[in-house]
Amino acid sequence: MQQGIRGRWGAQPRWARWVAAVYVIGFVEGAGAHAVDVLGGGLHAYRAWPLPSQLLFHALLVLDPLAAVLVARARPAGPLLGAGIMAADLLANWWGNWDGLMHHPLDYLRFVGLPAMTLFGLLVLTTAAPLRRSFRRSSHRSLLSADRALRLQED
C-alpha cells in the first residue's frame, strides 16, 4: 500500500504536490482550531452562531482531517471533499460575521480568521478540479502499472 502512495505522489507534477501540501496543512489547522474551540467551550462552543453553522463546525472535527488524509493519500475524492468543506465553511463564517464586518470592517483586517480562511477557501475552490484530475491520472497510472506487474508475474 505504501508503494502505491509513493507511486501516486511520484507521478504528481510539482504544482500538485505543493497545492496538496497546502490543503493538508490548511485542513489540519482547521481541525485543530475547531478542536480548541470545542475543548474550551464544550458542545456549546458555537452557541452564538446559527444552528446550521454550529452543526457544521462540529462536523468539521471529522471532515477536516478526513479531507487532509484523502489529499495526503492522493485520492481523487480529497479535493472534492475539500471544496465542499470550504464552500460550506466560508458560507457559515461569512454569514455569522456579516454584521460585524459591516459595522467594524477594520476589525477583520488580520492575518488569522476570516481573511486567511477566505484565501485558503479560494485556493481550494479554484484548484480542486485540476488537483482531482492530477490525482485521477496518477491513480489510473498506478492501476495500469500494477496490472502490468501482475501480468509479468503470470508469464
mmCIF file with all atom_site columns, C-alpha atoms in Angstrom:
data_model
loop_
_atom_site.group_PDB
_atom_site.id
_atom_site.type_symbol
_atom_site.label_atom_id
_atom_site.label_alt_id
_atom_site.label_comp_id
_atom_site.label_asym_id
_atom_site.label_entity_id
_atom_site.label_seq_id
_atom_site.pdbx_PDB_ins_code
_atom_site.Cartn_x
_atom_site.Cartn_y
_atom_site.Cartn_z
_atom_site.occupancy
_atom_site.B_iso_or_equiv
_atom_site.pdbx_formal_charge
_atom_site.auth_seq_id
_atom_site.auth_comp_id
_atom_site.auth_asym_id
_atom_site.auth_atom_id
_atom_site.pdbx_PDB_model_num
ATOM 1   C CA . MET A 1 1   ? 0.000   0.000   0.000   1.00 0.00 ? 1   MET A CA 1
ATOM 2   C CA . GLN A 1 2   ? 2.780   2.446   0.811   1.00 0.00 ? 2   GLN A CA 1
ATOM 3   C CA . GLN A 1 3   ? 4.359   1.773   -2.570  1.00 0.00 ? 3   GLN A CA 1
ATOM 4   C CA . GLY A 1 4   ? 1.055   2.831   -4.130  1.00 0.00 ? 4   GLY A CA 1
ATOM 5   C CA . ILE A 1 5   ? 1.092   6.127   -2.238  1.00 0.00 ? 5   ILE A CA 1
ATOM 6   C CA . ARG A 1 6   ? 4.709   6.757   -3.220  1.00 0.00 ? 6   ARG A CA 1
ATOM 7   C CA . GLY A 1 7   ? 3.856   5.926   -6.786  1.00 0.00 ? 7   GLY A CA 1
ATOM 8   C CA . ARG A 1 8   ? 0.881   8.300   -6.820  1.00 0.00 ? 8   ARG A CA 1
ATOM 9   C CA . TRP A 1 9   ? 2.957   11.102  -5.294  1.00 0.00 ? 9   TRP A CA 1
ATOM 10  C CA . GLY A 1 10  ? 5.885   10.459  -7.583  1.00 0.00 ? 10  GLY A CA 1
ATOM 11  C CA . ALA A 1 11  ? 3.564   10.768  -10.571 1.00 0.00 ? 11  ALA A CA 1
ATOM 12  C CA . GLN A 1 12  ? 2.266   14.178  -9.453  1.00 0.00 ? 12  GLN A CA 1
ATOM 13  C CA . PRO A 1 13  ? 3.555   17.352  -11.074 1.00 0.00 ? 13  PRO A CA 1
ATOM 14  C CA . ARG A 1 14  ? 5.344   19.761  -8.751  1.00 0.00 ? 14  ARG A CA 1
ATOM 15  C CA . TRP A 1 15  ? 2.417   22.199  -8.625  1.00 0.00 ? 15  TRP A CA 1
ATOM 16  C CA . ALA A 1 16  ? 0.081   19.410  -7.473  1.00 0.00 ? 16  ALA A CA 1
ATOM 17  C CA . ARG A 1 17  ? 2.442   18.392  -4.674  1.00 0.00 ? 17  ARG A CA 1
ATOM 18  C CA . TRP A 1 18  ? 2.660   21.970  -3.404  1.00 0.00 ? 18  TRP A CA 1
ATOM 19  C CA . VAL A 1 19  ? -1.080  22.568  -3.628  1.00 0.00 ? 19  VAL A CA 1
ATOM 20  C CA . ALA A 1 20  ? -1.791  19.252  -1.907  1.00 0.00 ? 20  ALA A CA 1
ATOM 21  C CA . ALA A 1 21  ? 0.646   20.144  0.881   1.00 0.00 ? 21  ALA A CA 1
ATOM 22  C CA . VAL A 1 22  ? -1.187  23.444  1.417   1.00 0.00 ? 22  VAL A CA 1
ATOM 23  C CA . TYR A 1 23  ? -4.502  21.544  1.505   1.00 0.00 ? 23  TYR A CA 1
ATOM 24  C CA . VAL A 1 24  ? -3.201  19.150  4.148   1.00 0.00 ? 24  VAL A CA 1
ATOM 25  C CA . ILE A 1 25  ? -1.749  21.945  6.290   1.00 0.00 ? 25  ILE A CA 1
ATOM 26  C CA . GLY A 1 26  ? -4.928  24.035  5.963   1.00 0.00 ? 26  GLY A CA 1
ATOM 27  C CA . PHE A 1 27  ? -7.332  21.231  6.823   1.00 0.00 ? 27  PHE A CA 1
ATOM 28  C CA . VAL A 1 28  ? -5.221  20.028  9.750   1.00 0.00 ? 28  VAL A CA 1
ATOM 29  C CA . GLU A 1 29  ? -5.074  23.610  11.051  1.00 0.00 ? 29  GLU A CA 1
ATOM 30  C CA . GLY A 1 30  ? -8.846  23.953  10.614  1.00 0.00 ? 30  GLY A CA 1
ATOM 31  C CA . ALA A 1 31  ? -9.462  20.732  12.534  1.00 0.00 ? 31  ALA A CA 1
ATOM 32  C CA . GLY A 1 32  ? -7.120  21.949  15.254  1.00 0.00 ? 32  GLY A CA 1
ATOM 33  C CA . ALA A 1 33  ? -8.903  25.296  15.520  1.00 0.00 ? 33  ALA A CA 1
ATOM 34  C CA . HIS A 1 34  ? -12.287 23.592  15.862  1.00 0.00 ? 34  HIS A CA 1
ATOM 35  C CA . ALA A 1 35  ? -10.862 21.126  18.392  1.00 0.00 ? 35  ALA A CA 1
ATOM 36  C CA . VAL A 1 36  ? -9.523  24.010  20.506  1.00 0.00 ? 36  VAL A CA 1
ATOM 37  C CA . ASP A 1 37  ? -12.936 25.710  20.354  1.00 0.00 ? 37  ASP A CA 1
ATOM 38  C CA . VAL A 1 38  ? -14.772 22.548  21.413  1.00 0.00 ? 38  VAL A CA 1
ATOM 39  C CA . LEU A 1 39  ? -12.245 21.705  24.138  1.00 0.00 ? 39  LEU A CA 1
ATOM 40  C CA . GLY A 1 40  ? -12.598 25.237  25.516  1.00 0.00 ? 40  GLY A CA 1
ATOM 41  C CA . GLY A 1 41  ? -16.354 25.617  25.158  1.00 0.00 ? 41  GLY A CA 1
ATOM 42  C CA . GLY A 1 42  ? -17.703 22.102  25.051  1.00 0.00 ? 42  GLY A CA 1
ATOM 43  C CA . LEU A 1 43  ? -20.697 21.204  22.939  1.00 0.00 ? 43  LEU A CA 1
ATOM 44  C CA . HIS A 1 44  ? -21.931 24.772  23.214  1.00 0.00 ? 44  HIS A CA 1
ATOM 45  C CA . ALA A 1 45  ? -18.722 26.352  21.889  1.00 0.00 ? 45  ALA A CA 1
ATOM 46  C CA . TYR A 1 46  ? -20.597 27.847  18.931  1.00 0.00 ? 46  TYR A CA 1
ATOM 47  C CA . ARG A 1 47  ? -23.877 28.770  20.663  1.00 0.00 ? 47  ARG A CA 1
ATOM 48  C CA . ALA A 1 48  ? -23.696 32.353  19.314  1.00 0.00 ? 48  ALA A CA 1
ATOM 49  C CA . TRP A 1 49  ? -23.814 31.027  15.750  1.00 0.00 ? 49  TRP A CA 1
ATOM 50  C CA . PRO A 1 50  ? -26.909 29.930  13.791  1.00 0.00 ? 50  PRO A CA 1
ATOM 51  C CA . LEU A 1 51  ? -27.764 26.244  14.312  1.00 0.00 ? 51  LEU A CA 1
ATOM 52  C CA . PRO A 1 52  ? -26.664 25.091  10.829  1.00 0.00 ? 52  PRO A CA 1
ATOM 53  C CA . SER A 1 53  ? -23.262 26.705  11.425  1.00 0.00 ? 53  SER A CA 1
ATOM 54  C CA . GLN A 1 54  ? -22.984 25.057  14.849  1.00 0.00 ? 54  GLN A CA 1
ATOM 55  C CA . LEU A 1 55  ? -23.632 21.647  13.311  1.00 0.00 ? 55  LEU A CA 1
ATOM 56  C CA . LEU A 1 56  ? -21.155 22.282  10.511  1.00 0.00 ? 56  LEU A CA 1
ATOM 57  C CA . PHE A 1 57  ? -18.394 23.442  12.854  1.00 0.00 ? 57  PHE A CA 1
ATOM 58  C CA . HIS A 1 58  ? -18.774 20.297  14.960  1.00 0.00 ? 58  HIS A CA 1
ATOM 59  C CA . ALA A 1 59  ? -18.826 18.128  11.834  1.00 0.00 ? 59  ALA A CA 1
ATOM 60  C CA . LEU A 1 60  ? -15.564 19.745  10.724  1.00 0.00 ? 60  LEU A CA 1
ATOM 61  C CA . LEU A 1 61  ? -13.837 17.971  13.611  1.00 0.00 ? 61  LEU A CA 1
ATOM 62  C CA . VAL A 1 62  ? -14.209 14.842  11.453  1.00 0.00 ? 62  VAL A CA 1
ATOM 63  C CA . LEU A 1 63  ? -14.463 16.253  7.929   1.00 0.00 ? 63  LEU A CA 1
ATOM 64  C CA . ASP A 1 64  ? -11.310 18.416  8.012   1.00 0.00 ? 64  ASP A CA 1
ATOM 65  C CA . PRO A 1 65  ? -8.989  15.533  8.999   1.00 0.00 ? 65  PRO A CA 1
ATOM 66  C CA . LEU A 1 66  ? -10.748 13.261  6.511   1.00 0.00 ? 66  LEU A CA 1
ATOM 67  C CA . ALA A 1 67  ? -10.042 15.732  3.692   1.00 0.00 ? 67  ALA A CA 1
ATOM 68  C CA . ALA A 1 68  ? -6.416  16.023  4.835   1.00 0.00 ? 68  ALA A CA 1
ATOM 69  C CA . VAL A 1 69  ? -5.960  12.235  4.819   1.00 0.00 ? 69  VAL A CA 1
ATOM 70  C CA . LEU A 1 70  ? -7.602  11.796  1.418   1.00 0.00 ? 70  LEU A CA 1
ATOM 71  C CA . VAL A 1 71  ? -5.428  14.513  -0.103  1.00 0.00 ? 71  VAL A CA 1
ATOM 72  C CA . ALA A 1 72  ? -2.289  13.168  1.605   1.00 0.00 ? 72  ALA A CA 1
ATOM 73  C CA . ARG A 1 73  ? -3.067  9.776   0.039   1.00 0.00 ? 73  ARG A CA 1
ATOM 74  C CA . ALA A 1 74  ? -3.584  11.474  -3.353  1.00 0.00 ? 74  ALA A CA 1
ATOM 75  C CA . ARG A 1 75  ? -7.154  10.202  -3.577  1.00 0.00 ? 75  ARG A CA 1
ATOM 76  C CA . PRO A 1 76  ? -9.348  11.986  -6.163  1.00 0.00 ? 76  PRO A CA 1
ATOM 77  C CA . ALA A 1 77  ? -12.169 12.378  -3.615  1.00 0.00 ? 77  ALA A CA 1
ATOM 78  C CA . GLY A 1 78  ? -9.948  14.546  -1.390  1.00 0.00 ? 78  GLY A CA 1
ATOM 79  C CA . PRO A 1 79  ? -10.020 17.769  -3.422  1.00 0.00 ? 79  PRO A CA 1
ATOM 80  C CA . LEU A 1 80  ? -13.777 17.421  -3.983  1.00 0.00 ? 80  LEU A CA 1
ATOM 81  C CA . LEU A 1 81  ? -14.432 16.930  -0.285  1.00 0.00 ? 81  LEU A CA 1
ATOM 82  C CA . GLY A 1 82  ? -12.122 19.852  0.467   1.00 0.00 ? 82  GLY A CA 1
ATOM 83  C CA . ALA A 1 83  ? -14.002 22.114  -1.939  1.00 0.00 ? 83  ALA A CA 1
ATOM 84  C CA . GLY A 1 84  ? -17.325 21.155  -0.390  1.00 0.00 ? 84  GLY A CA 1
ATOM 85  C CA . ILE A 1 85  ? -15.988 21.750  3.105   1.00 0.00 ? 85  ILE A CA 1
ATOM 86  C CA . MET A 1 86  ? -14.577 25.142  2.212   1.00 0.00 ? 86  MET A CA 1
ATOM 87  C CA . ALA A 1 87  ? -17.723 26.273  0.396   1.00 0.00 ? 87  ALA A CA 1
ATOM 88  C CA . ALA A 1 88  ? -19.828 25.417  3.448   1.00 0.00 ? 88  ALA A CA 1
ATOM 89  C CA . ASP A 1 89  ? -17.268 26.774  5.929   1.00 0.00 ? 89  ASP A CA 1
ATOM 90  C CA . LEU A 1 90  ? -16.922 30.088  4.077   1.00 0.00 ? 90  LEU A CA 1
ATOM 91  C CA . LEU A 1 91  ? -20.679 30.459  3.777   1.00 0.00 ? 91  LEU A CA 1
ATOM 92  C CA . ALA A 1 92  ? -21.134 29.806  7.508   1.00 0.00 ? 92  ALA A CA 1
ATOM 93  C CA . ASN A 1 93  ? -18.315 32.122  8.571   1.00 0.00 ? 93  ASN A CA 1
ATOM 94  C CA . TRP A 1 94  ? -19.291 34.999  6.284   1.00 0.00 ? 94  TRP A CA 1
ATOM 95  C CA . TRP A 1 95  ? -22.926 34.598  7.357   1.00 0.00 ? 95  TRP A CA 1
ATOM 96  C CA . GLY A 1 96  ? -22.003 34.610  11.039  1.00 0.00 ? 96  GLY A CA 1
ATOM 97  C CA . ASN A 1 97  ? -19.583 37.532  10.744  1.00 0.00 ? 97  ASN A CA 1
ATOM 98  C CA . TRP A 1 98  ? -21.559 39.678  8.295   1.00 0.00 ? 98  TRP A CA 1
ATOM 99  C CA . ASP A 1 99  ? -22.956 42.186  10.829  1.00 0.00 ? 99  ASP A CA 1
ATOM 100 C CA . GLY A 1 100 ? -19.568 42.685  12.451  1.00 0.00 ? 100 GLY A CA 1
ATOM 101 C CA . LEU A 1 101 ? -17.951 43.048  9.055   1.00 0.00 ? 101 LEU A CA 1
ATOM 102 C CA . MET A 1 102 ? -20.453 45.708  8.020   1.00 0.00 ? 102 MET A CA 1
ATOM 103 C CA . HIS A 1 103 ? -20.158 47.703  11.267  1.00 0.00 ? 103 HIS A CA 1
ATOM 104 C CA . HIS A 1 104 ? -16.447 47.259  12.041  1.00 0.00 ? 104 HIS A CA 1
ATOM 105 C CA . PRO A 1 105 ? -14.644 46.150  8.878   1.00 0.00 ? 105 PRO A CA 1
ATOM 106 C CA . LEU A 1 106 ? -11.192 47.107  10.166  1.00 0.00 ? 106 LEU A CA 1
ATOM 107 C CA . ASP A 1 107 ? -11.533 44.532  12.948  1.00 0.00 ? 107 ASP A CA 1
ATOM 108 C CA . TYR A 1 108 ? -11.304 41.849  10.255  1.00 0.00 ? 108 TYR A CA 1
ATOM 109 C CA . LEU A 1 109 ? -8.015  43.031  8.738   1.00 0.00 ? 109 LEU A CA 1
ATOM 110 C CA . ARG A 1 110 ? -5.832  40.373  10.387  1.00 0.00 ? 110 ARG A CA 1
ATOM 111 C CA . PHE A 1 111 ? -3.608  37.520  9.266   1.00 0.00 ? 111 PHE A CA 1
ATOM 112 C CA . VAL A 1 112 ? -5.861  34.995  11.014  1.00 0.00 ? 112 VAL A CA 1
ATOM 113 C CA . GLY A 1 113 ? -9.572  34.367  10.987  1.00 0.00 ? 113 GLY A CA 1
ATOM 114 C CA . LEU A 1 114 ? -11.863 35.321  8.130   1.00 0.00 ? 114 LEU A CA 1
ATOM 115 C CA . PRO A 1 115 ? -9.242  36.766  5.718   1.00 0.00 ? 115 PRO A CA 1
ATOM 116 C CA . ALA A 1 116 ? -6.906  33.761  5.951   1.00 0.00 ? 116 ALA A CA 1
ATOM 117 C CA . MET A 1 117 ? -9.828  31.340  5.781   1.00 0.00 ? 117 MET A CA 1
ATOM 118 C CA . THR A 1 118 ? -11.198 33.128  2.722   1.00 0.00 ? 118 THR A CA 1
ATOM 119 C CA . LEU A 1 119 ? -7.845  32.996  0.915   1.00 0.00 ? 119 LEU A CA 1
ATOM 120 C CA . PHE A 1 120 ? -7.453  29.301  1.718   1.00 0.00 ? 120 PHE A CA 1
ATOM 121 C CA . GLY A 1 121 ? -11.029 28.650  0.620   1.00 0.00 ? 121 GLY A CA 1
ATOM 122 C CA . LEU A 1 122 ? -10.490 30.452  -2.676  1.00 0.00 ? 122 LEU A CA 1
ATOM 123 C CA . LEU A 1 123 ? -7.323  28.423  -3.265  1.00 0.00 ? 123 LEU A CA 1
ATOM 124 C CA . VAL A 1 124 ? -9.177  25.171  -2.582  1.00 0.00 ? 124 VAL A CA 1
ATOM 125 C CA . LEU A 1 125 ? -12.188 26.117  -4.707  1.00 0.00 ? 125 LEU A CA 1
ATOM 126 C CA . THR A 1 126 ? -10.039 27.162  -7.685  1.00 0.00 ? 126 THR A CA 1
ATOM 127 C CA . THR A 1 127 ? -7.635  24.206  -7.551  1.00 0.00 ? 127 THR A CA 1
ATOM 128 C CA . ALA A 1 128 ? -9.938  21.324  -6.582  1.00 0.00 ? 128 ALA A CA 1
ATOM 129 C CA . ALA A 1 129 ? -10.828 20.271  -10.130 1.00 0.00 ? 129 ALA A CA 1
ATOM 130 C CA . PRO A 1 130 ? -7.258  20.369  -11.535 1.00 0.00 ? 130 PRO A CA 1
ATOM 131 C CA . LEU A 1 131 ? -5.870  18.625  -8.447  1.00 0.00 ? 131 LEU A CA 1
ATOM 132 C CA . ARG A 1 132 ? -8.536  15.931  -8.709  1.00 0.00 ? 132 ARG A CA 1
ATOM 133 C CA . ARG A 1 133 ? -7.651  15.387  -12.373 1.00 0.00 ? 133 ARG A CA 1
ATOM 134 C CA . SER A 1 134 ? -3.990  15.068  -11.458 1.00 0.00 ? 134 SER A CA 1
ATOM 135 C CA . PHE A 1 135 ? -4.803  12.550  -8.717  1.00 0.00 ? 135 PHE A CA 1
ATOM 136 C CA . ARG A 1 136 ? -7.026  10.567  -11.114 1.00 0.00 ? 136 ARG A CA 1
ATOM 137 C CA . ARG A 1 137 ? -4.287  10.399  -13.749 1.00 0.00 ? 137 ARG A CA 1
ATOM 138 C CA . SER A 1 138 ? -1.719  9.127   -11.239 1.00 0.00 ? 138 SER A CA 1
ATOM 139 C CA . SER A 1 139 ? -4.263  6.695   -9.764  1.00 0.00 ? 139 SER A CA 1
ATOM 140 C CA . HIS A 1 140 ? -5.008  5.364   -13.236 1.00 0.00 ? 140 HIS A CA 1
ATOM 141 C CA . ARG A 1 141 ? -1.267  5.022   -13.991 1.00 0.00 ? 141 ARG A CA 1
ATOM 142 C CA . SER A 1 142 ? -0.741  3.157   -10.699 1.00 0.00 ? 142 SER A CA 1
ATOM 143 C CA . LEU A 1 143 ? -3.519  0.715   -11.598 1.00 0.00 ? 143 LEU A CA 1
ATOM 144 C CA . LEU A 1 144 ? -2.025  0.155   -15.044 1.00 0.00 ? 144 LEU A CA 1
ATOM 145 C CA . SER A 1 145 ? 1.416   -0.418  -13.521 1.00 0.00 ? 145 SER A CA 1
ATOM 146 C CA . ALA A 1 146 ? 0.008   -2.905  -11.011 1.00 0.00 ? 146 ALA A CA 1
ATOM 147 C CA . ASP A 1 147 ? -1.858  -4.705  -13.798 1.00 0.00 ? 147 ASP A CA 1
ATOM 148 C CA . ARG A 1 148 ? 1.338   -4.929  -15.866 1.00 0.00 ? 148 ARG A CA 1
ATOM 149 C CA . ALA A 1 149 ? 3.263   -6.265  -12.877 1.00 0.00 ? 149 ALA A CA 1
ATOM 150 C CA . LEU A 1 150 ? 0.636   -8.969  -12.327 1.00 0.00 ? 150 LEU A CA 1
ATOM 151 C CA . ARG A 1 151 ? 0.769   -9.961  -15.990 1.00 0.00 ? 151 ARG A CA 1
ATOM 152 C CA . LEU A 1 152 ? 4.554   -10.233 -15.851 1.00 0.00 ? 152 LEU A CA 1
ATOM 153 C CA . GLN A 1 153 ? 4.320   -12.453 -12.771 1.00 0.00 ? 153 GLN A CA 1
ATOM 154 C CA . GLU A 1 154 ? 1.833   -14.716 -14.540 1.00 0.00 ? 154 GLU A CA 1
ATOM 155 C CA . ASP A 1 155 ? 4.140   -15.173 -17.551 1.00 0.00 ? 155 ASP A CA 1
#
